[in-house]
Coordinates of C-alpha atoms and ligand atoms in Angstrom, one line a residue:
X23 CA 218.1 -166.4 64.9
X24 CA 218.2 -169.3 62.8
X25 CA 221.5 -171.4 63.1
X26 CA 222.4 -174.0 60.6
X27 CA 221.1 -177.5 60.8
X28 CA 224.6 -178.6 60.5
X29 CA 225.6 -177.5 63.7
X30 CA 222.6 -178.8 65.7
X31 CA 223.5 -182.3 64.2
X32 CA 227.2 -181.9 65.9
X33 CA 225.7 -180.8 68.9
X34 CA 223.2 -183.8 69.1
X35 CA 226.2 -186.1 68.0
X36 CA 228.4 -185.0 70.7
X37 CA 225.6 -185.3 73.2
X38 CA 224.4 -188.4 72.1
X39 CA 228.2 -189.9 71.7
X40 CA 228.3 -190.7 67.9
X41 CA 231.7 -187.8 68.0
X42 CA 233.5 -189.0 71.0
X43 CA 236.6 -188.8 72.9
X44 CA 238.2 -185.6 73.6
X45 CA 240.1 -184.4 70.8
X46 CA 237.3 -185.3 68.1
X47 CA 234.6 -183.7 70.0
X48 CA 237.0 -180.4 70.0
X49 CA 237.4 -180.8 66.3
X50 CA 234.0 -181.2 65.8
X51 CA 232.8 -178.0 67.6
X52 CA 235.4 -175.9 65.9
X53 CA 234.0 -177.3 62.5
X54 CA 230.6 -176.6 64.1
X55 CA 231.7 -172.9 64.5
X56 CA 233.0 -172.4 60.8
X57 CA 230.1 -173.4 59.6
X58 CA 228.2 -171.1 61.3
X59 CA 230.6 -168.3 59.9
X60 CA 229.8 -169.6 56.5
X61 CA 226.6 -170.6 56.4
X62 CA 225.0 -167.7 58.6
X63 CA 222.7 -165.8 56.4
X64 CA 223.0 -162.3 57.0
X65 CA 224.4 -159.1 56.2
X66 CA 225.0 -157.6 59.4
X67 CA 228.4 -158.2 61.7
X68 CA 226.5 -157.7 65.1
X69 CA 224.0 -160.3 64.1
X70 CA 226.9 -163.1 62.8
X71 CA 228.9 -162.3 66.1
X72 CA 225.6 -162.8 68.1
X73 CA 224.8 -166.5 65.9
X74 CA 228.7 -167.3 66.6
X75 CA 228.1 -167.2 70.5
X76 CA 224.9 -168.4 70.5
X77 CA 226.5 -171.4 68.9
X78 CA 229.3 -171.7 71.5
X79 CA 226.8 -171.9 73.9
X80 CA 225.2 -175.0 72.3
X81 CA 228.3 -176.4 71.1
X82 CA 229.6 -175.7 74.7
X83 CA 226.2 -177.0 76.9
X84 CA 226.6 -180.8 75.1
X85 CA 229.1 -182.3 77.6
X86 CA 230.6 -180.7 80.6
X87 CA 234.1 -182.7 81.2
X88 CA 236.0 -182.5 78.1
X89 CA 237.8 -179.3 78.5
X90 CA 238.8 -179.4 75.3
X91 CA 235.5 -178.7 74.0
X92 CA 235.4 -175.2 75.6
X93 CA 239.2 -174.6 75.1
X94 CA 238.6 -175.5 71.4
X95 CA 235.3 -173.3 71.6
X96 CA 237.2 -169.7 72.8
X97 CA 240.5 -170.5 70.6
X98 CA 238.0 -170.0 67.6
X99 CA 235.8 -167.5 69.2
X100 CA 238.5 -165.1 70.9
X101 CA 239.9 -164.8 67.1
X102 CA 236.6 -164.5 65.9
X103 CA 236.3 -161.6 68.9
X104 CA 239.5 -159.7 68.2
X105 CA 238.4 -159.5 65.0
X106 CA 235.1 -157.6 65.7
X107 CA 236.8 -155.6 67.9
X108 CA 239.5 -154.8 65.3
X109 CA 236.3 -153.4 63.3
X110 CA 236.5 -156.4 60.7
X111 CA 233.4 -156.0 58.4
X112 CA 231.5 -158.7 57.9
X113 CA 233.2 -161.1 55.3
X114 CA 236.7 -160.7 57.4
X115 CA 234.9 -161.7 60.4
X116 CA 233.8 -165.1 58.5
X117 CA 237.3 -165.4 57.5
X118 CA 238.6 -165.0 60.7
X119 CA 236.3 -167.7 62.3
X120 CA 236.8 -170.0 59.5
X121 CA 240.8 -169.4 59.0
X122 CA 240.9 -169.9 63.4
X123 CA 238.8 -173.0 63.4
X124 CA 240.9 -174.8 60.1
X125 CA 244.0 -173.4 62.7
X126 CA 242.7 -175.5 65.5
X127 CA 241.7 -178.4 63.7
X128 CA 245.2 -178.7 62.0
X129 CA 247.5 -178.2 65.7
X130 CA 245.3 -180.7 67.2
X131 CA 246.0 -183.4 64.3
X132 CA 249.4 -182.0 64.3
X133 CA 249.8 -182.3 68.4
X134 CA 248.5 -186.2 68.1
X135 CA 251.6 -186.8 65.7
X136 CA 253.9 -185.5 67.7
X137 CA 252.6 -187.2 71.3
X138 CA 252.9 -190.6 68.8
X139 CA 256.3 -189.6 69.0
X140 CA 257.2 -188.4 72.3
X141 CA 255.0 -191.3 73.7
X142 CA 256.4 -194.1 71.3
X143 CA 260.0 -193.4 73.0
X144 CA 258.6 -194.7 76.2
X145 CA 257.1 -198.3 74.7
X146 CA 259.9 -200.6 74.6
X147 CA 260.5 -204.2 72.8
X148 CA 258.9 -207.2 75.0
X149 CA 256.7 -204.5 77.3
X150 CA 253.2 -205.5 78.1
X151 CA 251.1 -202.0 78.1
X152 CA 247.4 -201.7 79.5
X153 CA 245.2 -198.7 78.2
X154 CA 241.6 -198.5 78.8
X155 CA 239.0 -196.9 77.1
X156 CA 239.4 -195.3 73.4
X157 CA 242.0 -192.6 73.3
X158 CA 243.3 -191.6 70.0
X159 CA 245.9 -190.1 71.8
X160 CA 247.1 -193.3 73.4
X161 CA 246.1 -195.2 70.5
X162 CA 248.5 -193.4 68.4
X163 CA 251.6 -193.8 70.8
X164 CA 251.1 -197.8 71.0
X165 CA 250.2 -197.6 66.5
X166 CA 253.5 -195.5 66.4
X167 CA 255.8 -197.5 68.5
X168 CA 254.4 -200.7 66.4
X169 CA 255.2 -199.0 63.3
X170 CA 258.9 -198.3 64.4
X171 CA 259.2 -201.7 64.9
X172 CA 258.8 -202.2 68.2
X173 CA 256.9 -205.3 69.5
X174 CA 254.8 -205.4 72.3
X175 CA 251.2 -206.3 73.4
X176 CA 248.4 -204.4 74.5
X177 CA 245.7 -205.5 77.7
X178 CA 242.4 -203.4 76.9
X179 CA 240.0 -202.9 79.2
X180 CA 236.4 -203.4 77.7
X181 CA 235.7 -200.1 79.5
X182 CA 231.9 -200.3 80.7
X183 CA 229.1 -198.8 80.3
X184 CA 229.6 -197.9 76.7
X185 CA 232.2 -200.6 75.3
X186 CA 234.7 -197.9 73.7
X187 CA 237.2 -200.5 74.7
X188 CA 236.2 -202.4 71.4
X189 CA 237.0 -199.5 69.4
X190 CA 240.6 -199.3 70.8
X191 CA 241.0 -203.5 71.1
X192 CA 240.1 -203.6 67.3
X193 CA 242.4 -200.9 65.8
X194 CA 245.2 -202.0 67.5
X195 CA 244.0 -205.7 66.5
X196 CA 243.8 -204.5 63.2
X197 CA 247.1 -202.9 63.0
X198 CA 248.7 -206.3 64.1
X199 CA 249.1 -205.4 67.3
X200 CA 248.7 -208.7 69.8
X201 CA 245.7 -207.1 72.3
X202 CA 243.8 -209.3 74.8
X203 CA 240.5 -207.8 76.5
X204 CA 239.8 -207.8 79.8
X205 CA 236.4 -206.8 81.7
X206 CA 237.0 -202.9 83.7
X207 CA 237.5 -205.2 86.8
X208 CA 240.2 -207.3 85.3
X209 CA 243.0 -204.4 85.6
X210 CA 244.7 -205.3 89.0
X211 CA 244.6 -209.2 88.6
X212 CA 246.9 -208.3 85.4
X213 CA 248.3 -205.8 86.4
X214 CA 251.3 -207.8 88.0
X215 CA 252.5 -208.7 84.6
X216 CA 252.1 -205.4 82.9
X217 CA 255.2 -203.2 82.5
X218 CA 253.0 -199.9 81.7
X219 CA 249.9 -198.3 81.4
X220 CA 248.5 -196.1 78.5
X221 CA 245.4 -193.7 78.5
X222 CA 244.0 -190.5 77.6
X223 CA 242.8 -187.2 79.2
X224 CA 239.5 -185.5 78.7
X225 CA 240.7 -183.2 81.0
X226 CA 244.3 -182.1 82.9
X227 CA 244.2 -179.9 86.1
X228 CA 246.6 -177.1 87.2
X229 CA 247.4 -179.5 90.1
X230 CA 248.5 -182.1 87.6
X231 CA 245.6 -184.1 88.6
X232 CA 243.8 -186.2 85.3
X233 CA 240.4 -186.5 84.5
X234 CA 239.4 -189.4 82.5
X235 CA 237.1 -192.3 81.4
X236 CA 235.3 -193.7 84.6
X237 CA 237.6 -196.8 86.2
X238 CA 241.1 -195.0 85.1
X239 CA 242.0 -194.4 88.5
X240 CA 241.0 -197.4 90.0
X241 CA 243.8 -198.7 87.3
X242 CA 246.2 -196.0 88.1
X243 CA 245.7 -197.0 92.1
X244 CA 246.2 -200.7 91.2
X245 CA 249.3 -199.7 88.6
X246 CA 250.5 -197.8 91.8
X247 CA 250.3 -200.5 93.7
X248 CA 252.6 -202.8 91.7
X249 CA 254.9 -199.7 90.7
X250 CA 254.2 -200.2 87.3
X251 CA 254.2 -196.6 85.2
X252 CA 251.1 -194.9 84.4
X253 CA 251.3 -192.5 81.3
X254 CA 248.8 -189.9 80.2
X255 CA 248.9 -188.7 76.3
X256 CA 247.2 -185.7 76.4
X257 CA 247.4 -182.8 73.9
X258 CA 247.9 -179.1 75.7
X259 CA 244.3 -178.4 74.9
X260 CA 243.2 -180.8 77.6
X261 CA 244.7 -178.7 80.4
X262 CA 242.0 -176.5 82.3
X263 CA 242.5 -173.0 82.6
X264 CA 239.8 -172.5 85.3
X265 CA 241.6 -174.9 87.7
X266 CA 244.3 -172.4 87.9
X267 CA 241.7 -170.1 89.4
X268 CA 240.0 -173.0 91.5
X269 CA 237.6 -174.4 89.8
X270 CA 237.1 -177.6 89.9
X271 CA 236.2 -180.0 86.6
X272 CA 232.8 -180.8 86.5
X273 CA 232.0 -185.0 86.0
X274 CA 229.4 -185.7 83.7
X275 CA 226.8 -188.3 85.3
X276 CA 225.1 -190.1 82.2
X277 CA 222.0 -192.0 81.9
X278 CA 221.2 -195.2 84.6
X279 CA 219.7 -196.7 81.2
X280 CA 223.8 -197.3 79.6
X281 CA 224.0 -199.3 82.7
X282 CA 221.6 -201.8 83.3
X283 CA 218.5 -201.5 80.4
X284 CA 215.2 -200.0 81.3
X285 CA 213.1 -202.7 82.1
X286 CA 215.4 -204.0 85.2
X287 CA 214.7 -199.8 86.1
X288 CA 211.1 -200.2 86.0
X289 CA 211.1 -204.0 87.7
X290 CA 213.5 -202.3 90.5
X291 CA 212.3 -198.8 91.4
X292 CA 214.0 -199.0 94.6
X293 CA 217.3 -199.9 92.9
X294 CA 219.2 -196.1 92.4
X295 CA 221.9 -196.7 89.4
X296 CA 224.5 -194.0 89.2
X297 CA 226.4 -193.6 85.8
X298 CA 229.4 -191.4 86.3
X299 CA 231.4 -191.0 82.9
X300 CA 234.6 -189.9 84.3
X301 CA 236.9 -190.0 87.3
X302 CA 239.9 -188.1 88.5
X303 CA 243.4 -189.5 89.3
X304 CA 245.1 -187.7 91.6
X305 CA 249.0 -186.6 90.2
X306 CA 250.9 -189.1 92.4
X307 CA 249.8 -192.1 90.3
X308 CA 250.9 -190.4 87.0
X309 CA 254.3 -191.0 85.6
X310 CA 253.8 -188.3 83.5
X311 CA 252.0 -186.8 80.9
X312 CA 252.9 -187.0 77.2
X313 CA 251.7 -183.5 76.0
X314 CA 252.9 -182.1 71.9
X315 CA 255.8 -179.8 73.8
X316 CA 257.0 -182.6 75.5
X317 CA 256.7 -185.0 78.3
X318 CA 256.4 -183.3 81.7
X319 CA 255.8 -184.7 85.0
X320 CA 252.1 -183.9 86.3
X321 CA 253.4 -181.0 88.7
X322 CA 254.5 -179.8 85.4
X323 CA 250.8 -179.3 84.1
X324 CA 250.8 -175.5 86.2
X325 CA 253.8 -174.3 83.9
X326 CA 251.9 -175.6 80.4
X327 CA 248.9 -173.9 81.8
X328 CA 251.0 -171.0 82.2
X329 CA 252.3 -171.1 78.8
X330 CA 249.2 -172.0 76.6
X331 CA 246.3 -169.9 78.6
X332 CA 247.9 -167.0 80.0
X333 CA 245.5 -165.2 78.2
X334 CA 242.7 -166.7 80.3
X335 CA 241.9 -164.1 83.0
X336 CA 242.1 -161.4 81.0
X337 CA 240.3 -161.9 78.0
X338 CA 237.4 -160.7 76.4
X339 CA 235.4 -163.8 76.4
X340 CA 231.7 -164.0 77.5
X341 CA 231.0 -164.8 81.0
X342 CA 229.7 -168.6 80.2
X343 CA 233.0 -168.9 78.1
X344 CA 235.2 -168.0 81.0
X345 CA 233.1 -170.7 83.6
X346 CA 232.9 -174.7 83.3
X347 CA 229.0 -175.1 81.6
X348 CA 226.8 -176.5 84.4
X349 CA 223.8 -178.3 82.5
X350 CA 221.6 -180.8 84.3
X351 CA 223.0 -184.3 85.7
X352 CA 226.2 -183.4 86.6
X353 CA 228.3 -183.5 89.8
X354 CA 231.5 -181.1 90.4
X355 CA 234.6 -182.7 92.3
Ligands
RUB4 C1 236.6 -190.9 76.1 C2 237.8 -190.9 77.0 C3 239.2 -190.7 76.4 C4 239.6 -189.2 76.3 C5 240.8 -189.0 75.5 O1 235.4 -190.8 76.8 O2 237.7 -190.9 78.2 O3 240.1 -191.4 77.1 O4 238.5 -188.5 75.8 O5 240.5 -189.3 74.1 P1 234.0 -190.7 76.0 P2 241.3 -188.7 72.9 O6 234.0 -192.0 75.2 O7 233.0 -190.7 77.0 O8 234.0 -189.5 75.1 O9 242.7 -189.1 73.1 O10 240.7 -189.4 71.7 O11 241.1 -187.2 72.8

């Protein structure tokens, strides 16, 4: 079976970080899926459905915490599977993957816009907001409630090891947005003079509990702290299906090398550098969470769950669709 180059190059630029942050690397993976359905050269239905999977499992095995990487993954594959099953022949099955990956690529730009909206409500003249890492999510609130005219400014975290706090500091920067940035350890010395907190989600638990960029709950504990609110933008394709049957969301551990360079390594072998990417803040620090069908409180997250992935447990997904991926280097909480 040979799959397209194209999707090996999304793979490797998801695993390598070049296609980051939750939503994009869910876009990117259903894009990587319809071009498989397009691209795939053969002439027999079996052997397309076959390349499909065998490209969710690559698309799937590149990083294990952003759940919406497999929730993007089975929305295009299930359709893709209904199809088969339906006894589409093998030009409707391409269709069906394409027309289901252009579906989820559209309702996730479309959920952004309206969590700009439902999140710019909450930003008010004179506030002083905090957000750490990059989230386009959260970026788009603060860009939307500039654009209506409100005026604020923005702390951002430089967010170690990897720096996306530049990417955020310089779009809002760019946008006109006042933004000062502060090293990770910064937050709770600010924190006093901050009226509320912005970030993202890579991933949202049945238990309303939010998985995110590495030093988020360390902010939401010091934000706690001062009682200032903590809000999570998070589109519904963040929420974990699996946690409503247990499971818990696996945090990817990353190489000691983003940390401190390899020479300190070799001059230090006794020296063990961990390199989580993620952590989890539990749902009493969390205000709530800005989702596209509205803003719920985190003990709300059971009912979206509910609502979104009902079809979860009883679906005709392949076993490693219906499981968190478990590749090497990673730690489960
Ligand atoms: C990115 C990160 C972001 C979420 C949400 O981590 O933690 O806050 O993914 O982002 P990484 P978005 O840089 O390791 O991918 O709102 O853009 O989906």
């Amino acid at each position: 079976m040979k799959l397209p180059d194209e999707l090996f190059r999304i793979a490797e630029d998801i695993r390598t970080m070049r296609i980051r942050g939750a939503g994009r690397i869910a876009r990117a993976a259903a894009s990587g899926l319809a071009i498989v359905a397009e691209k795939y050269e053969t002439g027999d239905r079996d052997e397309l459905k076959e390349a499909i999977l065998e490209a969710a499992r690559v698309l799937v095995s590149t990083r294990p915490t952003a759940v919406s990487l497999p929730n993007a993954v089975r929305f295009v594959v299930l359709r893709g599977l209904n199809a088969y099953e339906a006894g589409a022949d093998i030009a409707e099955l391409r269709e069906a993957i394409k027309t289901s990956a252009e579906d989820f690529i559209h309702n996730s730009k479309t959920a952004v816009e309206r969590i700009a909206e439902y999140g710019a409500r909450r930003i008010r003249d004179g506030d002083r907001v905090m957000t750490h890492c990059h989230s386009t999510a959260a970026v788009s609130v603060l860009l939307k409630a500039w654009e209506q005219g409100k005026r604020f400014e923005v702390f951002s975290t430089e967010t170690r090891p990897r720096f996306q706090g530049r990417i955020t500091a310089a779009i809002l920067a760019d946008a006109g947005i006042p933004v000062t940035m502060i090293v990770d350890s910064a937050a709770r010395f600010f924190m006093e003079s901050i009226d509320a907190v912005v970030v993202g989600a890579d991933a949202v638990a049945a238990n309303g509990a939010v998985v995110n960029k590495i030093g988020t709950s360390a902010i939401a504990l010091a934000a706690h702290e001062a009682r200032v609110n903590f809000f999570v933008a998070a589109e519904t394709y963040k929420f974990s299906p699996e946690t409503m049957l247990g499971t818990l969301i696996t945090i990817e551990e990353r190489d000691p090398a983003e940390v401190v360079d390899r020479d300190y390594l070799e001059q230090h072998p006794n020296i063990r550098v961990r390199n989580p990417a993620f952590d989890v803040t539990p749902p009493e620090y969390i205000d709530i969470i800005i989702t596209e069908q509205g803003v719920i409180p985190p003990q709300g997250a059971l009912m979206i769950l509910r609502e979104e992935f009902g079809w979860f447990t009883r679906s005709n997904l392949p076993d490693f669709l219906r499981g968190p991926p478990s590749p090497a280097h990673v730690t489960s909480y």
